[in-house]
Amino acid sequence: MNGRHRVLYAGSRLHTPVLERLAPARAAGFTAISIWPSDVRGMELDAVRQQVNAAGLVVTEVEMIGNWLPAHAAAPDGVWRAVKWQTADRLLPLAAALGAQTVSASELFGVSDPLPEIARHFGTLCHHAADYGLRIALEFVPTGAVPSLAAAWEVIQRADCPNGGLMIDSWHFHRSGSSLDQLSRIPGDRIFSVQLSDASAGPEADLTAGMTNRLRPGAGVIPWLGFMQALSATGTTCPIGIEAFARDIDALPTDTAMQACADALDACLALSDMTMEALQ
């Protein structure tokens, strides 16, 4: 399990400027962070990378390319208006400059393209990312055109790109009704990142709004023992961390919030053989 990182995903502390997350994250035991483009808007990327590294952290992932299908450019703005500018041409060079290994991609608009067509465009995206030495982690979202683990895995297999893999987000996994049995059978080297958060008894009347109103792991209804053991069965050594979007964590001081996230991650890891020692 060499090389695995404990990640503080940006969604756990969006209202705290990225450079102010660094020292508290490292003190809580995280070894890496993810970055949203809005985190570094107007900043000199080499300087950001240097400060991240000086804090004892790395950037594992930039989130996310949301405009990568032809239908996206013409999609109505709606709630995902800000996602439309998150193109590969913008995010791939940004990720490379920050030293990230992976850029996530997701389909949030619910376009009607069939999965074979989506897979073709995903393959094009992966080839583009390869020019930067980057991987693309496809994140399935229950309200999108790739709504489940089964759909995402079909896209990955059809695209057949070595730098194309999966992001497993526990909230999306649970809300999509995806199968723990299927998760356990995914090859571990095709899982590029794992984001952990919990879900209320729900489901929410508005799943889109629910995406950014989650719970810390252990505070909701996700069956963590089964999830973590299925994940462990894959043999994945990918980065794993907390993406809380949780109001109770938002209300805490930054250092306390980071420790709460770290404690939640430890509690999840304790349910599997993905040990703390392997993640330091």
Short mmCIF file of C-alpha atoms in Angstrom, two decimals:
data_model
loop_
_atom_site.label_atom_id
_atom_site.label_comp_id
_atom_site.label_asym_id
_atom_site.label_seq_id
_atom_site.Cartn_x
_atom_site.Cartn_y
_atom_site.Cartn_z
CA MET A 1 0.00 0.00 0.00
CA ASN A 2 2.95 2.31 -0.52
CA GLY A 3 2.10 5.74 -1.88
CA ARG A 4 -1.41 6.01 -0.49
CA HIS A 5 -2.39 9.45 0.73
CA ARG A 6 -4.85 10.65 3.34
CA VAL A 7 -6.65 13.45 1.54
CA LEU A 8 -8.53 16.46 2.81
CA TYR A 9 -10.86 17.10 -0.11
CA ALA A 10 -11.65 20.73 -0.82
CA GLY A 11 -15.37 20.22 -0.25
CA SER A 12 -14.71 19.75 3.46
CA ARG A 13 -13.60 23.36 3.97
CA LEU A 14 -14.51 25.52 0.99
CA HIS A 15 -15.00 28.74 2.99
CA THR A 16 -11.43 28.60 4.34
CA PRO A 17 -8.82 29.93 1.87
CA VAL A 18 -6.71 27.09 0.55
CA LEU A 19 -3.42 28.26 2.04
CA GLU A 20 -5.08 28.52 5.46
CA ARG A 21 -6.09 24.86 5.24
CA LEU A 22 -2.54 23.58 4.94
CA ALA A 23 -1.07 23.67 8.45
CA PRO A 24 -4.26 22.46 10.19
CA ALA A 25 -4.64 19.65 7.65
CA ARG A 26 -1.08 18.45 8.17
CA ALA A 27 -1.40 18.73 11.95
CA ALA A 28 -4.48 16.49 11.78
CA GLY A 29 -2.53 13.83 9.90
CA PHE A 30 -3.54 14.48 6.31
CA THR A 31 -0.81 14.05 3.71
CA ALA A 32 -2.58 15.58 0.73
CA ILE A 33 -5.29 17.96 -0.40
CA SER A 34 -7.46 18.37 -3.45
CA ILE A 35 -7.97 21.74 -5.07
CA TRP A 36 -10.89 23.32 -6.86
CA PRO A 37 -10.06 25.90 -9.55
CA SER A 38 -11.83 28.56 -7.49
CA ASP A 39 -9.35 27.87 -4.66
CA VAL A 40 -6.46 29.27 -6.68
CA ARG A 41 -8.13 31.83 -8.92
CA GLY A 42 -5.77 34.76 -9.42
CA MET A 43 -2.91 33.00 -7.61
CA GLU A 44 0.52 32.07 -8.96
CA LEU A 45 0.36 28.29 -9.27
CA ASP A 46 4.04 27.55 -8.73
CA ALA A 47 3.90 29.52 -5.48
CA VAL A 48 0.82 27.59 -4.36
CA ARG A 49 2.53 24.30 -5.10
CA GLN A 50 5.62 25.37 -3.16
CA GLN A 51 3.56 26.36 -0.14
CA VAL A 52 1.59 23.11 -0.23
CA ASN A 53 4.82 21.11 -0.36
CA ALA A 54 6.46 23.24 2.33
CA ALA A 55 3.55 22.35 4.62
CA GLY A 56 4.35 18.66 4.14
CA LEU A 57 1.46 18.05 1.75
CA VAL A 58 0.90 17.36 -1.92
CA VAL A 59 -1.98 18.06 -4.29
CA THR A 60 -3.29 14.67 -5.38
CA GLU A 61 -6.25 15.85 -7.39
CA VAL A 62 -7.88 18.84 -9.07
CA GLU A 63 -11.69 18.80 -9.15
CA MET A 64 -13.34 18.73 -11.66
CA ILE A 65 -13.84 18.83 -15.42
CA GLY A 66 -17.57 19.34 -15.85
CA ASN A 67 -17.72 20.44 -19.49
CA TRP A 68 -16.39 17.62 -21.67
CA LEU A 69 -19.33 16.39 -23.73
CA PRO A 70 -20.60 18.30 -26.79
CA ALA A 71 -23.98 18.76 -25.11
CA HIS A 72 -22.39 20.50 -22.12
CA ALA A 73 -21.57 23.68 -24.00
CA ALA A 74 -25.24 24.07 -24.94
CA ALA A 75 -26.71 22.94 -21.62
CA PRO A 76 -28.85 25.47 -19.76
CA ASP A 77 -26.98 27.26 -16.99
CA GLY A 78 -29.19 26.30 -14.06
CA VAL A 79 -27.52 25.25 -10.84
CA TRP A 80 -24.37 24.07 -12.65
CA ARG A 81 -23.65 27.39 -14.38
CA ALA A 82 -20.16 27.65 -12.84
CA VAL A 83 -19.26 24.16 -14.06
CA LYS A 84 -19.50 25.12 -17.72
CA TRP A 85 -16.15 26.92 -17.67
CA GLN A 86 -14.43 23.90 -16.09
CA THR A 87 -13.06 22.52 -19.34
CA ALA A 88 -10.09 20.26 -19.97
CA ASP A 89 -8.20 23.10 -21.61
CA ARG A 90 -8.43 25.07 -18.37
CA LEU A 91 -8.04 22.36 -15.75
CA LEU A 92 -5.39 20.07 -17.20
CA PRO A 93 -2.60 22.68 -17.31
CA LEU A 94 -3.70 23.91 -13.88
CA ALA A 95 -3.42 20.41 -12.44
CA ALA A 96 -0.02 19.84 -14.03
CA ALA A 97 1.28 23.11 -12.60
CA LEU A 98 0.11 22.11 -9.11
CA GLY A 99 1.78 18.71 -9.34
CA ALA A 100 -1.45 16.72 -9.21
CA GLN A 101 -1.65 13.18 -10.56
CA THR A 102 -5.36 13.10 -11.23
CA VAL A 103 -8.18 15.33 -12.44
CA SER A 104 -11.75 14.28 -11.79
CA ALA A 105 -14.50 14.51 -14.38
CA SER A 106 -18.23 14.25 -13.92
CA GLU A 107 -21.45 14.58 -15.87
CA LEU A 108 -23.75 16.81 -13.86
CA PHE A 109 -26.19 18.11 -16.45
CA GLY A 110 -28.09 14.89 -17.11
CA VAL A 111 -27.52 14.93 -20.86
CA SER A 112 -29.23 12.25 -22.92
CA ASP A 113 -26.13 10.86 -24.65
CA PRO A 114 -25.95 7.03 -24.59
CA LEU A 115 -23.11 5.45 -22.64
CA PRO A 116 -21.14 4.32 -25.74
CA GLU A 117 -21.06 7.94 -26.93
CA ILE A 118 -20.09 9.18 -23.47
CA ALA A 119 -17.31 6.58 -23.40
CA ARG A 120 -15.97 7.81 -26.74
CA HIS A 121 -15.71 11.36 -25.44
CA PHE A 122 -14.26 10.15 -22.15
CA GLY A 123 -11.55 8.39 -24.15
CA THR A 124 -10.78 11.64 -25.95
CA LEU A 125 -10.53 13.39 -22.58
CA CYS A 126 -8.13 10.72 -21.31
CA HIS A 127 -5.91 11.08 -24.37
CA HIS A 128 -5.83 14.84 -23.81
CA ALA A 129 -4.89 14.32 -20.15
CA ALA A 130 -2.11 11.92 -21.12
CA ASP A 131 -0.37 14.79 -22.90
CA TYR A 132 0.06 16.34 -19.44
CA GLY A 133 0.98 13.09 -17.70
CA LEU A 134 -2.36 13.12 -15.88
CA ARG A 135 -5.10 10.59 -15.11
CA ILE A 136 -8.85 11.17 -15.31
CA ALA A 137 -11.08 9.86 -12.51
CA LEU A 138 -14.70 9.55 -13.62
CA GLU A 139 -17.09 10.43 -10.80
CA PHE A 140 -20.58 9.01 -11.19
CA VAL A 141 -23.43 11.21 -9.96
CA PRO A 142 -26.98 9.86 -9.53
CA THR A 143 -28.59 12.88 -11.22
CA GLY A 144 -26.26 12.79 -14.23
CA ALA A 145 -25.91 10.73 -17.39
CA VAL A 146 -23.40 8.44 -15.63
CA PRO A 147 -25.57 7.78 -12.58
CA SER A 148 -24.07 4.70 -10.93
CA LEU A 149 -20.99 2.59 -10.44
CA ALA A 150 -22.25 0.16 -13.08
CA ALA A 151 -22.61 2.95 -15.64
CA ALA A 152 -19.23 4.47 -14.80
CA TRP A 153 -17.49 1.12 -15.03
CA GLU A 154 -19.06 0.54 -18.45
CA VAL A 155 -17.68 3.90 -19.60
CA ILE A 156 -14.22 3.04 -18.28
CA GLN A 157 -14.21 -0.34 -19.98
CA ARG A 158 -15.49 0.99 -23.29
CA ALA A 159 -12.98 3.86 -23.33
CA ASP A 160 -10.16 1.42 -22.53
CA CYS A 161 -7.59 4.07 -21.59
CA PRO A 162 -4.86 3.22 -19.06
CA ASN A 163 -5.12 6.68 -17.52
CA GLY A 164 -8.91 6.50 -17.16
CA GLY A 165 -10.37 5.22 -13.91
CA LEU A 166 -12.98 5.72 -11.23
CA MET A 167 -13.60 8.09 -8.39
CA ILE A 168 -15.70 6.38 -5.73
CA ASP A 169 -17.70 8.90 -3.73
CA SER A 170 -19.56 7.19 -0.89
CA TRP A 171 -22.50 9.63 -0.98
CA HIS A 172 -23.05 9.15 -4.71
CA PHE A 173 -22.53 5.42 -4.31
CA HIS A 174 -25.22 5.20 -1.63
CA ARG A 175 -27.74 7.51 -3.28
CA SER A 176 -27.35 5.74 -6.63
CA GLY A 177 -28.12 2.34 -5.11
CA SER A 178 -24.86 0.95 -6.45
CA SER A 179 -23.84 -2.58 -5.54
CA LEU A 180 -21.27 -3.45 -2.88
CA ASP A 181 -20.70 -6.74 -4.67
CA GLN A 182 -19.82 -4.95 -7.88
CA LEU A 183 -17.58 -2.53 -6.00
CA SER A 184 -15.67 -5.43 -4.45
CA ARG A 185 -14.98 -6.83 -7.93
CA ILE A 186 -13.61 -3.64 -9.50
CA PRO A 187 -9.85 -3.98 -10.16
CA GLY A 188 -8.11 -1.89 -7.54
CA ASP A 189 -5.79 -0.22 -10.03
CA ARG A 190 -8.80 1.30 -11.82
CA ILE A 191 -9.95 3.14 -8.71
CA PHE A 192 -8.05 6.43 -8.70
CA SER A 193 -9.57 8.17 -5.66
CA VAL A 194 -12.10 7.68 -2.87
CA GLN A 195 -14.17 10.39 -1.18
CA LEU A 196 -15.99 9.63 2.06
CA SER A 197 -19.06 11.36 3.46
CA ASP A 198 -22.31 10.15 4.97
CA ALA A 199 -25.94 10.48 3.93
CA SER A 200 -29.11 11.23 5.84
CA ALA A 201 -31.98 8.75 5.92
CA GLY A 202 -33.46 10.62 2.92
CA PRO A 203 -33.28 10.50 0.03
CA GLU A 204 -33.49 14.24 -0.36
CA ALA A 205 -36.35 15.71 -2.37
CA ASP A 206 -33.68 17.53 -4.38
CA LEU A 207 -30.63 15.31 -4.86
CA THR A 208 -28.72 18.14 -6.50
CA ALA A 209 -29.04 20.27 -3.37
CA GLY A 210 -28.30 17.22 -1.24
CA MET A 211 -24.87 16.84 -2.82
CA THR A 212 -23.62 19.83 -0.85
CA ASN A 213 -25.52 19.10 2.35
CA ARG A 214 -24.01 15.88 3.65
CA LEU A 215 -22.85 14.41 6.94
CA ARG A 216 -19.47 13.38 8.23
CA PRO A 217 -18.89 9.61 8.04
CA GLY A 218 -20.60 7.86 10.91
CA ALA A 219 -23.30 10.50 11.37
CA GLY A 220 -25.71 9.06 8.79
CA VAL A 221 -27.04 5.81 7.39
CA ILE A 222 -24.34 4.52 5.04
CA PRO A 223 -23.37 0.95 6.08
CA TRP A 224 -19.69 1.68 6.53
CA LEU A 225 -18.54 -1.81 7.42
CA GLY A 226 -19.82 -3.23 4.14
CA PHE A 227 -18.61 -0.27 2.11
CA MET A 228 -15.09 -0.25 3.52
CA GLN A 229 -14.71 -4.02 3.27
CA ALA A 230 -15.88 -3.99 -0.35
CA LEU A 231 -13.42 -1.22 -1.08
CA SER A 232 -10.63 -3.12 0.66
CA ALA A 233 -11.44 -6.24 -1.38
CA THR A 234 -10.50 -4.39 -4.57
CA GLY A 235 -6.92 -4.07 -3.38
CA THR A 236 -6.87 -0.40 -4.24
CA THR A 237 -4.00 1.72 -2.98
CA CYS A 238 -5.47 5.00 -4.20
CA PRO A 239 -5.69 8.21 -2.16
CA ILE A 240 -8.64 8.23 0.22
CA GLY A 241 -10.12 11.05 2.23
CA ILE A 242 -13.03 13.08 3.49
CA GLU A 243 -15.30 15.27 1.38
CA ALA A 244 -17.77 16.27 4.03
CA PHE A 245 -19.89 19.20 2.79
CA ALA A 246 -21.20 19.00 6.38
CA ARG A 247 -22.76 21.95 8.19
CA ASP A 248 -21.60 20.80 11.60
CA ILE A 249 -18.00 20.70 10.38
CA ASP A 250 -18.39 24.07 8.65
CA ALA A 251 -19.38 25.58 12.01
CA LEU A 252 -16.17 24.44 13.72
CA PRO A 253 -12.87 26.35 13.91
CA THR A 254 -10.58 25.24 11.10
CA ASP A 255 -8.17 23.18 13.21
CA THR A 256 -11.03 21.46 15.04
CA ALA A 257 -12.78 20.76 11.75
CA MET A 258 -9.66 19.20 10.25
CA GLN A 259 -9.26 16.94 13.27
CA ALA A 260 -12.93 15.92 13.06
CA CYS A 261 -12.40 14.94 9.43
CA ALA A 262 -9.25 13.00 10.31
CA ASP A 263 -11.04 11.16 13.11
CA ALA A 264 -13.87 10.23 10.74
CA LEU A 265 -11.36 8.90 8.22
CA ASP A 266 -9.64 6.82 10.91
CA ALA A 267 -12.97 5.36 12.00
CA CYS A 268 -13.73 4.27 8.44
CA LEU A 269 -10.27 2.80 7.90
CA ALA A 270 -10.57 0.82 11.13
CA LEU A 271 -13.40 -1.16 9.51
CA SER A 272 -11.07 -2.61 6.88
CA ASP A 273 -7.48 -3.73 6.46
CA MET A 274 -6.61 -0.34 4.94
CA THR A 275 -4.54 0.49 7.99
CA MET A 276 -3.45 3.86 9.30
CA GLU A 277 0.20 2.83 9.03
CA ALA A 278 -0.16 2.26 5.30
CA LEU A 279 -1.50 5.77 4.86
CA GLN A 280 1.15 7.83 6.60
#
